[in-house]
C-alpha cells in the first residue's frame, strides 16, 4: 500500500533544508520512497492513495526529548510554587500514590496530546516504581496510540534528607536489574519502542547508581537520560558532595557519552559545555518548564556555538502543563531573545531544527527520522494553515513557530501508519481516554492529598 501526500508546502529538514512549494511525498509501508511532483508520483505509483495536501504544510513529526508522562494527571496542581515545594508537597506524594493503572491512563492521554500537536517520538522518563508494571503501562500506551519512542526506566537512590518520599527511593542494583529485565523484554533491533535507563539527578542518585547505569547502557546499547544542572540546588549539592559541578563529576566517573541525553543544563558553565561537547553528550531543552519552575535561562546559544546537539522538550506536564512542542519552539526562541536582548540569537529555523532533526540526533535516530527524505521512516505531520492564527501567511516556518497554536495539525503518520487522520485519532477512542485520564487524575489527587491545590484561594500576589 502506497500513499502520496500531494501538493503540499513541504518543509523537508533535509541537509539543504529545502522548503518546497507544491511538492509531494510518497510513502510505502513504513518508509518514505519518493519526493517529487504529484504528476510524477502518480505516474510512478499508480495504485497509491492520494491525500490532497493543497493548502497544507507537510513537515517531519517532532521529537519530544524529555517528559514524564505520568505527570499528565497533575496539570495545574503545582502552579506558582518554588521547585522544592512543588516536588515535596505535590509531585513527590502524587508519585507515591501512583498505580500502574494511573500511569497507563496518563500515558495514553499524554500520547494523544502529543499526536494532536505533531509529536511522533517521545522520550519518557519514568522514575516512579512503587509498584511493579510502570514501564509496561507506558509501553502499552505507546503501542496502542502508535507512538514512537523511548520509555526510560528512571530511579532515585537517595534524597530523603531533601524531601524525597522514602517510597520512591530504590537500591541502584535493584533499579538497574529491573531496567535490564525490561530492556531484554522490549528492545528488539529497529523496534519502534525502546526501553532506556534514567538515573534521576545528582542529589537523588549516588555514585554507584551512575556507574551501574553506564555499565548497563554499554552492555545493552540502550539510551541513557538524566537531569543535569537544572537548578542551583543541584550545583550546590554537587559542590558539597564531590567538590565539582555535576557535569564534571559525571565526566570524571566515565558516565557521560554520546548515548547520554541530559535534560535541562540550565546552570552549565563554559567548562561544563566543553565537557558535554567532548563526550558528544546531547541536551534536551525544556524552555516552558525552566520558566514555569523559575529554574533559569539555559545557555543554549553557547551550547550551539560549541557544537552540542540540543533537542527540544516539554518536560512533564506538572511543570509545563502540556505536551506542546509548538509552545516549546516559541518559548525557546523568545526566552533567549529577551534574556540576551538580541533578536538574532536564536532563529525560528533553528528551533524547528531542534524540534525535528536535532531531536532525532539527540536520541540517536537521525538516520531514521527527523526529516522527510527518501529511505527514512514515514513519520510526518500535516498542518492546515487556513485558520485565523496562521494567516495571512508569508513563511511556513515563521507561521509554525510564532503564529500557530498547535491544534492546526490535522494528520499524523508514524512508521507509515496514520495515528491521526483528518483530526481523528485512530488508535484509541480519544473521548474515552480523556474521561479516563480525568477520573484517574481526580482520584490520584484525592489519594495523595494534592486535591487541596484544586481549591486554592485566589492569589493576585505571591504567598
Ligand atoms: Zn524532568
Short mmCIF file of C-alpha atoms and ligand atoms in Angstrom, two decimals:
data_model
loop_
_atom_site.label_atom_id
_atom_site.label_comp_id
_atom_site.label_asym_id
_atom_site.label_seq_id
_atom_site.Cartn_x
_atom_site.Cartn_y
_atom_site.Cartn_z
CA UNK A 1 0.00 0.00 0.00
CA UNK A 2 1.41 3.38 -1.08
CA UNK A 3 0.23 6.83 -0.04
CA UNK A 4 1.01 10.11 -1.78
CA UNK A 5 0.81 13.34 0.23
CA UNK A 6 0.20 15.61 -2.76
CA UNK A 7 0.82 19.30 -3.49
CA UNK A 8 1.97 20.32 -0.02
CA UNK A 9 4.10 23.18 1.17
CA UNK A 10 6.89 20.82 2.21
CA UNK A 11 9.42 21.56 4.94
CA UNK A 12 11.88 18.74 4.32
CA UNK A 13 14.55 19.41 7.02
CA UNK A 14 16.94 17.62 4.65
CA UNK A 15 20.65 18.52 4.52
CA UNK A 16 19.92 21.53 2.30
CA UNK A 17 16.91 22.50 4.45
CA UNK A 18 14.76 22.70 1.33
CA UNK A 19 11.28 24.19 1.67
CA UNK A 20 9.35 23.19 -1.47
CA UNK A 21 6.06 24.51 -2.82
CA UNK A 22 3.55 22.11 -4.41
CA UNK A 23 5.70 19.14 -3.52
CA UNK A 24 4.55 15.57 -2.99
CA UNK A 25 5.81 12.72 -0.83
CA UNK A 26 5.23 9.02 -1.43
CA UNK A 27 5.19 6.54 1.45
CA UNK A 28 5.35 2.77 1.04
CA UNK A 29 4.86 0.61 4.11
CA UNK A 30 6.88 2.35 6.87
CA UNK A 31 9.29 4.32 4.63
CA UNK A 32 9.41 7.47 2.51
CA UNK A 33 10.15 6.24 -1.01
CA UNK A 34 9.97 9.42 -3.13
CA UNK A 35 9.75 13.22 -3.01
CA UNK A 36 8.70 14.78 -6.30
CA UNK A 37 5.74 16.37 -8.11
CA UNK A 38 2.24 14.94 -7.86
CA UNK A 39 2.25 14.17 -11.58
CA UNK A 40 5.49 12.23 -11.41
CA UNK A 41 4.49 10.27 -8.30
CA UNK A 42 1.05 9.39 -9.65
CA UNK A 43 2.77 8.01 -12.74
CA UNK A 44 5.34 6.04 -10.74
CA UNK A 45 2.88 4.77 -8.12
CA UNK A 46 -0.44 4.42 -9.98
CA UNK A 47 -2.05 2.31 -7.23
CA UNK A 48 -1.22 4.79 -4.48
CA UNK A 49 -3.88 6.51 -2.41
CA UNK A 50 -3.60 10.28 -2.87
CA UNK A 51 -4.02 12.56 0.15
CA UNK A 52 -4.57 16.08 -1.15
CA UNK A 53 -2.38 18.48 0.82
CA UNK A 54 -3.06 21.63 -1.17
CA UNK A 55 -3.27 24.49 1.36
CA UNK A 56 -1.41 22.38 3.91
CA UNK A 57 2.12 22.22 5.25
CA UNK A 58 3.81 18.81 5.49
CA UNK A 59 6.82 18.51 7.79
CA UNK A 60 8.63 15.81 9.77
CA UNK A 61 6.98 14.71 13.01
CA UNK A 62 8.53 16.36 16.04
CA UNK A 63 10.71 14.69 18.69
CA UNK A 64 9.91 15.50 22.32
CA UNK A 65 13.20 14.65 24.04
CA UNK A 66 12.01 14.84 27.66
CA UNK A 67 8.76 14.24 29.51
CA UNK A 68 7.33 12.41 32.48
CA UNK A 69 4.07 11.08 31.08
CA UNK A 70 2.62 10.16 34.49
CA UNK A 71 2.60 13.87 35.36
CA UNK A 72 -0.14 14.32 32.74
CA UNK A 73 -2.50 13.69 35.67
CA UNK A 74 -1.06 16.64 37.63
CA UNK A 75 -1.63 19.57 35.31
CA UNK A 76 -2.07 22.81 37.23
CA UNK A 77 -1.63 21.41 40.75
CA UNK A 78 1.87 22.85 41.13
CA UNK A 79 1.32 26.33 39.71
CA UNK A 80 3.37 29.21 41.09
CA UNK A 81 5.40 27.15 43.59
CA UNK A 82 9.13 27.16 44.13
CA UNK A 83 10.68 23.90 42.95
CA UNK A 84 11.30 22.34 46.38
CA UNK A 85 7.69 22.86 47.47
CA UNK A 86 6.49 21.75 44.04
CA UNK A 87 8.36 18.44 44.48
CA UNK A 88 7.89 17.72 48.19
CA UNK A 89 4.25 18.88 48.50
CA UNK A 90 2.78 17.80 45.19
CA UNK A 91 4.83 15.78 42.67
CA UNK A 92 6.51 13.51 45.27
CA UNK A 93 3.30 12.49 47.15
CA UNK A 94 1.48 12.03 43.82
CA UNK A 95 4.27 9.67 42.76
CA UNK A 96 3.95 7.65 45.95
CA UNK A 97 0.25 7.01 45.31
CA UNK A 98 0.57 6.38 41.56
CA UNK A 99 -0.62 2.96 40.36
CA UNK A 100 0.23 1.29 37.02
CA UNK A 101 -3.41 1.94 36.01
CA UNK A 102 -2.90 5.67 36.68
CA UNK A 103 0.38 5.58 34.73
CA UNK A 104 -1.35 3.92 31.79
CA UNK A 105 -4.25 6.40 31.74
CA UNK A 106 -1.77 9.28 31.97
CA UNK A 107 0.47 7.92 29.23
CA UNK A 108 -2.46 7.29 26.87
CA UNK A 109 -3.67 10.86 27.32
CA UNK A 110 -0.12 12.22 27.03
CA UNK A 111 0.39 10.31 23.77
CA UNK A 112 -2.91 11.58 22.33
CA UNK A 113 -1.99 15.13 23.34
CA UNK A 114 1.43 14.69 21.72
CA UNK A 115 0.00 13.29 18.48
CA UNK A 116 -2.53 16.16 18.30
CA UNK A 117 0.32 18.66 18.45
CA UNK A 118 2.53 16.93 15.88
CA UNK A 119 4.89 14.89 18.07
CA UNK A 120 5.79 11.48 16.66
CA UNK A 121 8.64 10.48 19.02
CA UNK A 122 8.64 10.77 22.81
CA UNK A 123 11.29 10.22 25.47
CA UNK A 124 9.51 9.30 28.69
CA UNK A 125 11.48 9.45 31.95
CA UNK A 126 9.60 7.19 34.37
CA UNK A 127 11.10 7.37 37.87
CA UNK A 128 8.15 6.08 39.94
CA UNK A 129 8.37 2.35 40.69
CA UNK A 130 6.48 1.97 43.93
CA UNK A 131 4.54 -0.87 42.31
CA UNK A 132 5.57 -3.24 39.51
CA UNK A 133 4.31 -2.66 35.99
CA UNK A 134 5.02 1.05 35.45
CA UNK A 135 7.24 0.58 32.35
CA UNK A 136 4.75 -1.88 30.88
CA UNK A 137 1.95 0.67 31.42
CA UNK A 138 3.79 3.28 29.32
CA UNK A 139 4.98 0.81 26.66
CA UNK A 140 1.38 -0.32 26.17
CA UNK A 141 0.22 3.29 25.76
CA UNK A 142 2.85 3.81 23.03
CA UNK A 143 1.71 0.59 21.45
CA UNK A 144 -2.00 1.45 21.50
CA UNK A 145 -1.60 5.01 20.16
CA UNK A 146 1.15 4.12 17.63
CA UNK A 147 3.68 6.46 19.27
CA UNK A 148 7.39 6.01 18.60
CA UNK A 149 9.90 6.47 21.36
CA UNK A 150 11.78 5.57 24.46
CA UNK A 151 10.44 4.56 27.84
CA UNK A 152 13.33 5.17 30.20
CA UNK A 153 13.43 3.24 33.44
CA UNK A 154 14.22 6.02 35.91
CA UNK A 155 15.29 5.71 39.53
CA UNK A 156 16.05 7.60 42.71
CA UNK A 157 18.55 6.08 45.17
CA UNK A 158 18.74 8.76 47.85
CA UNK A 159 17.45 12.20 48.84
CA UNK A 160 15.24 11.60 51.87
CA UNK A 161 17.04 14.47 53.60
CA UNK A 162 15.90 16.76 50.77
CA UNK A 163 12.27 15.71 51.00
CA UNK A 164 12.16 12.79 48.55
CA UNK A 165 9.48 10.39 49.86
CA UNK A 166 11.07 7.18 51.14
CA UNK A 167 8.73 5.07 48.98
CA UNK A 168 10.33 6.46 45.81
CA UNK A 169 13.88 5.50 46.84
CA UNK A 170 15.31 2.25 45.45
CA UNK A 171 18.64 0.45 45.71
CA UNK A 172 20.54 1.13 42.46
CA UNK A 173 21.26 -2.60 42.00
CA UNK A 174 17.54 -3.29 42.08
CA UNK A 175 16.64 -0.47 39.67
CA UNK A 176 19.37 -1.46 37.21
CA UNK A 177 18.37 -5.12 37.42
CA UNK A 178 14.79 -4.21 36.60
CA UNK A 179 15.90 -1.89 33.77
CA UNK A 180 17.92 -4.75 32.27
CA UNK A 181 14.92 -7.06 32.51
CA UNK A 182 12.68 -4.52 30.74
CA UNK A 183 15.29 -3.93 28.02
CA UNK A 184 15.62 -7.64 27.33
CA UNK A 185 11.86 -7.91 27.16
CA UNK A 186 11.18 -5.00 24.80
CA UNK A 187 14.34 -3.95 22.92
CA UNK A 188 14.36 -5.64 19.55
CA UNK A 189 16.66 -4.19 16.84
CA UNK A 190 14.87 -1.41 14.95
CA UNK A 191 11.77 -1.61 17.15
CA UNK A 192 9.53 1.46 17.37
CA UNK A 193 9.52 1.32 21.17
CA UNK A 194 12.75 1.04 23.15
CA UNK A 195 13.48 0.94 26.87
CA UNK A 196 16.26 3.21 28.18
CA UNK A 197 17.63 3.95 31.64
CA UNK A 198 17.37 7.18 33.64
CA UNK A 199 19.22 8.00 36.88
CA UNK A 200 17.29 10.98 38.19
CA UNK A 201 19.78 13.69 39.20
CA UNK A 202 22.87 14.41 41.25
CA UNK A 203 21.10 14.94 44.59
CA UNK A 204 18.87 11.87 44.17
CA UNK A 205 21.31 9.23 42.83
CA UNK A 206 24.57 8.01 44.37
CA UNK A 207 27.83 7.38 42.51
CA UNK A 208 27.14 3.67 42.33
CA UNK A 209 23.84 4.38 40.55
CA UNK A 210 25.64 6.34 37.82
CA UNK A 211 28.38 3.72 37.44
CA UNK A 212 25.89 0.84 37.18
CA UNK A 213 23.87 2.83 34.63
CA UNK A 214 26.93 3.29 32.42
CA UNK A 215 27.73 -0.42 32.61
CA UNK A 216 24.16 -1.40 31.74
CA UNK A 217 23.97 1.01 28.78
CA UNK A 218 27.28 -0.31 27.41
CA UNK A 219 26.11 -3.89 27.70
CA UNK A 220 22.60 -3.39 26.34
CA UNK A 221 23.32 -0.49 23.91
CA UNK A 222 20.49 1.49 25.48
CA UNK A 223 19.74 5.21 25.68
CA UNK A 224 20.60 6.96 28.96
CA UNK A 225 18.81 10.08 30.06
CA UNK A 226 19.28 12.12 33.23
CA UNK A 227 18.53 15.56 34.66
CA UNK A 228 21.61 17.78 34.62
CA UNK A 229 22.29 21.21 36.14
CA UNK A 230 18.58 22.06 36.25
CA UNK A 231 18.71 24.15 39.43
CA UNK A 232 21.29 25.96 41.52
CA UNK A 233 20.48 23.39 44.23
CA UNK A 234 21.94 20.62 42.03
CA UNK A 235 25.13 22.61 41.62
CA UNK A 236 25.35 23.28 45.38
CA UNK A 237 24.84 19.60 46.23
CA UNK A 238 27.44 18.51 43.67
CA UNK A 239 29.91 21.03 45.09
CA UNK A 240 29.33 19.87 48.67
CA UNK A 241 29.40 16.18 47.86
CA UNK A 242 32.07 15.99 45.16
CA UNK A 243 33.74 19.42 45.10
CA UNK A 244 32.83 19.92 41.42
CA UNK A 245 29.86 20.54 39.13
CA UNK A 246 27.52 17.65 38.35
CA UNK A 247 28.75 17.71 34.73
CA UNK A 248 32.40 17.48 35.84
CA UNK A 249 31.58 14.66 38.25
CA UNK A 250 29.68 12.63 35.65
CA UNK A 251 32.51 13.12 33.16
CA UNK A 252 35.15 12.08 35.68
CA UNK A 253 33.48 8.80 36.61
CA UNK A 254 33.09 7.87 32.93
CA UNK A 255 29.32 8.26 32.89
CA UNK A 256 28.95 10.77 30.05
CA UNK A 257 28.98 9.70 26.41
CA UNK A 258 27.19 10.13 23.07
CA UNK A 259 24.35 7.93 24.33
CA UNK A 260 23.54 10.30 27.22
CA UNK A 261 20.66 12.74 26.82
CA UNK A 262 20.98 15.40 29.54
CA UNK A 263 17.79 17.28 30.35
CA UNK A 264 17.88 21.00 31.19
CA UNK A 265 21.58 22.00 31.62
CA UNK A 266 20.31 25.42 32.79
CA UNK A 267 23.32 26.12 35.00
CA UNK A 268 26.07 24.60 32.85
CA UNK A 269 29.19 26.78 32.88
CA UNK A 270 31.50 27.21 29.84
CA UNK A 271 33.70 24.40 31.19
CA UNK A 272 30.67 22.11 31.51
CA UNK A 273 29.62 22.90 27.93
CA UNK A 274 33.11 21.95 26.72
CA UNK A 275 32.76 18.66 28.60
CA UNK A 276 29.36 17.96 27.00
CA UNK A 277 30.88 18.59 23.58
CA UNK A 278 33.93 16.39 24.29
CA UNK A 279 31.67 13.45 25.13
CA UNK A 280 29.13 14.30 22.40
CA UNK A 281 26.51 14.22 25.15
CA UNK A 282 23.14 15.53 23.94
CA UNK A 283 20.90 18.12 25.61
CA UNK A 284 17.09 18.18 26.00
CA UNK A 285 15.98 21.80 26.31
CA UNK A 286 12.72 22.41 28.19
CA UNK A 287 12.02 26.15 27.88
CA UNK A 288 8.47 26.18 29.29
CA UNK A 289 9.42 24.09 32.32
CA UNK A 290 12.57 26.12 33.03
CA UNK A 291 10.44 29.27 33.07
CA UNK A 292 7.48 27.72 34.93
CA UNK A 293 9.71 26.44 37.77
CA UNK A 294 11.85 29.59 37.64
CA UNK A 295 14.94 27.41 37.11
CA UNK A 296 16.61 29.96 34.83
CA UNK A 297 17.58 30.52 31.22
CA UNK A 298 19.93 27.80 29.90
CA UNK A 299 22.96 28.80 27.81
CA UNK A 300 21.52 27.32 24.61
CA UNK A 301 23.27 29.73 22.19
CA UNK A 302 26.59 28.92 23.89
CA UNK A 303 25.90 25.18 23.54
CA UNK A 304 25.02 25.57 19.86
CA UNK A 305 28.16 27.64 19.25
CA UNK A 306 30.19 24.87 20.89
CA UNK A 307 28.60 22.27 18.59
CA UNK A 308 26.49 20.49 21.22
CA UNK A 309 23.33 18.77 19.89
CA UNK A 310 20.24 20.31 21.52
CA UNK A 311 16.77 18.79 21.15
CA UNK A 312 13.55 20.35 22.33
CA UNK A 313 11.18 19.09 25.02
CA UNK A 314 8.07 19.82 27.03
CA UNK A 315 9.10 18.22 30.35
CA UNK A 316 6.35 16.59 32.43
CA UNK A 317 3.01 18.39 32.45
CA UNK A 318 3.36 19.03 36.20
CA UNK A 319 5.89 21.70 35.18
CA UNK A 320 4.81 22.77 31.71
CA UNK A 321 1.14 21.82 31.82
CA UNK A 322 1.01 20.32 28.34
CA UNK A 323 2.98 18.35 25.75
CA UNK A 324 3.06 21.01 23.02
CA UNK A 325 6.31 21.40 21.11
CA UNK A 326 4.72 24.36 19.31
CA UNK A 327 4.84 26.19 22.64
CA UNK A 328 8.34 24.85 23.31
CA UNK A 329 9.58 26.20 19.95
CA UNK A 330 8.15 29.67 20.54
CA UNK A 331 9.31 29.90 24.15
CA UNK A 332 12.79 28.58 23.23
CA UNK A 333 13.28 31.37 20.70
CA UNK A 334 11.69 34.14 22.76
CA UNK A 335 13.39 33.39 26.09
CA UNK A 336 16.87 33.71 24.54
CA UNK A 337 15.97 36.86 22.62
CA UNK A 338 14.67 38.56 25.78
CA UNK A 339 17.42 37.28 28.05
CA UNK A 340 20.22 38.37 25.72
CA UNK A 341 18.38 41.42 24.38
CA UNK A 342 19.36 40.12 20.96
CA UNK A 343 16.65 39.25 18.43
CA UNK A 344 19.12 37.35 16.23
CA UNK A 345 20.39 34.95 18.89
CA UNK A 346 18.01 32.03 18.19
CA UNK A 347 16.04 31.91 14.95
CA UNK A 348 12.71 30.27 14.06
CA UNK A 349 14.60 27.96 11.71
CA UNK A 350 16.98 26.82 14.47
CA UNK A 351 14.20 25.99 16.93
CA UNK A 352 12.47 24.00 14.19
CA UNK A 353 15.73 22.07 13.69
CA UNK A 354 15.81 21.45 17.44
CA UNK A 355 12.23 20.10 17.32
CA UNK A 356 12.94 17.75 14.41
CA UNK A 357 16.35 16.69 13.05
CA UNK A 358 18.37 17.76 16.11
CA UNK A 359 15.89 15.97 18.36
CA UNK A 360 16.34 12.86 16.23
CA UNK A 361 20.12 13.18 16.65
CA UNK A 362 19.66 13.67 20.40
CA UNK A 363 18.10 10.20 20.66
CA UNK A 364 20.45 8.55 18.14
CA UNK A 365 17.79 8.17 15.42
CA UNK A 366 18.96 10.81 12.92
CA UNK A 367 19.39 8.17 10.20
CA UNK A 368 15.77 7.04 10.63
CA UNK A 369 13.64 10.09 11.50
CA UNK A 370 13.73 13.91 11.81
CA UNK A 371 13.50 14.81 8.10
CA UNK A 372 11.48 13.99 5.02
CA UNK A 373 13.99 12.19 2.80
CA UNK A 374 13.89 9.05 0.70
CA UNK A 375 14.73 6.00 2.81
CA UNK A 376 13.70 7.48 6.13
CA UNK A 377 10.83 6.27 8.31
CA UNK A 378 7.46 7.75 7.39
CA UNK A 379 6.97 9.96 10.47
CA UNK A 380 5.31 13.11 9.18
CA UNK A 381 2.59 15.60 10.01
CA UNK A 382 0.10 17.69 8.02
CA UNK A 383 -0.74 21.20 9.21
CA UNK A 384 -3.78 23.11 7.93
CA UNK A 385 -2.81 26.77 7.91
CA UNK A 386 -6.21 28.03 6.69
CA UNK A 387 -7.24 29.49 10.02
CA UNK A 388 -7.24 32.81 11.81
CA UNK A 389 -3.95 32.35 13.66
CA UNK A 390 -1.64 31.16 10.87
CA UNK A 391 -2.87 33.55 8.19
CA UNK A 392 -2.00 35.82 6.46
CA UNK A 393 0.94 33.53 5.86
CA UNK A 394 4.25 34.53 4.30
CA UNK A 395 6.72 31.95 5.55
CA UNK A 396 5.73 28.46 6.74
CA UNK A 397 8.47 28.13 9.38
CA UNK A 398 7.64 31.51 10.90
CA UNK A 399 3.91 30.69 10.87
CA UNK A 400 4.53 27.38 12.67
CA UNK A 401 6.98 28.70 15.27
CA UNK A 402 5.44 32.08 16.08
CA UNK A 403 1.77 32.10 14.93
CA UNK A 404 0.40 28.58 15.26
CA UNK A 405 -1.25 27.30 18.43
CA UNK A 406 -0.52 23.62 17.71
CA UNK A 407 -4.06 22.43 17.15
CA UNK A 408 -3.67 23.11 13.41
CA UNK A 409 -2.18 19.62 12.97
CA UNK A 410 -4.78 17.54 11.13
CA UNK A 411 -3.00 14.34 10.17
CA UNK A 412 -0.10 12.46 11.76
CA UNK A 413 1.71 9.42 10.39
CA UNK A 414 4.14 7.34 12.46
CA UNK A 415 6.02 4.40 10.94
CA UNK A 416 3.83 4.64 7.83
CA UNK A 417 0.61 4.35 9.82
CA UNK A 418 -2.00 7.09 10.26
CA UNK A 419 -2.23 7.68 14.02
CA UNK A 420 -4.44 10.70 13.40
CA UNK A 421 -6.31 11.33 10.16
CA UNK A 422 -8.30 14.49 9.40
CA UNK A 423 -8.46 15.34 13.08
CA UNK A 424 -9.47 11.87 14.27
CA UNK A 425 -7.07 9.87 16.44
CA UNK A 426 -7.14 6.33 15.08
CA UNK A 427 -5.53 4.01 17.65
CA UNK A 428 -7.70 4.78 20.67
CA UNK A 429 -11.07 6.32 21.49
CA UNK A 430 -9.93 9.84 22.33
CA UNK A 431 -13.01 10.85 24.31
CA UNK A 432 -12.76 7.70 26.42
CA UNK A 433 -9.03 8.31 27.01
CA UNK A 434 -9.81 11.84 28.15
CA UNK A 435 -12.59 10.77 30.50
CA UNK A 436 -10.39 8.04 31.94
CA UNK A 437 -7.47 10.45 32.45
CA UNK A 438 -9.71 12.95 34.26
CA UNK A 439 -11.10 10.25 36.50
CA UNK A 440 -7.60 8.92 37.37
CA UNK A 441 -6.35 12.50 37.87
CA UNK A 442 -9.16 13.31 40.33
CA UNK A 443 -8.68 10.06 42.18
CA UNK A 444 -4.89 10.38 42.43
CA UNK A 445 -5.17 13.98 43.66
CA UNK A 446 -7.57 12.85 46.37
CA UNK A 447 -5.42 9.88 47.46
CA UNK A 448 -2.20 11.90 47.55
CA UNK A 449 -3.71 14.95 49.24
CA UNK A 450 -2.88 17.16 46.25
CA UNK A 451 -6.57 17.97 45.82
CA UNK A 452 -6.03 20.76 48.34
CA UNK A 453 -4.32 22.64 45.49
CA UNK A 454 -7.52 22.39 43.41
CA UNK A 455 -9.37 24.65 45.81
CA UNK A 456 -6.63 27.23 46.15
CA UNK A 457 -7.61 30.75 47.16
CA UNK A 458 -7.46 33.47 44.53
CA UNK A 459 -3.93 34.85 44.77
CA UNK A 460 -3.25 38.00 42.86
CA UNK A 461 0.09 38.24 44.63
CA UNK A 462 2.52 35.50 45.62
CA UNK A 463 2.02 33.95 49.05
ZN1 LIG B 1 12.27 16.07 34.02
#
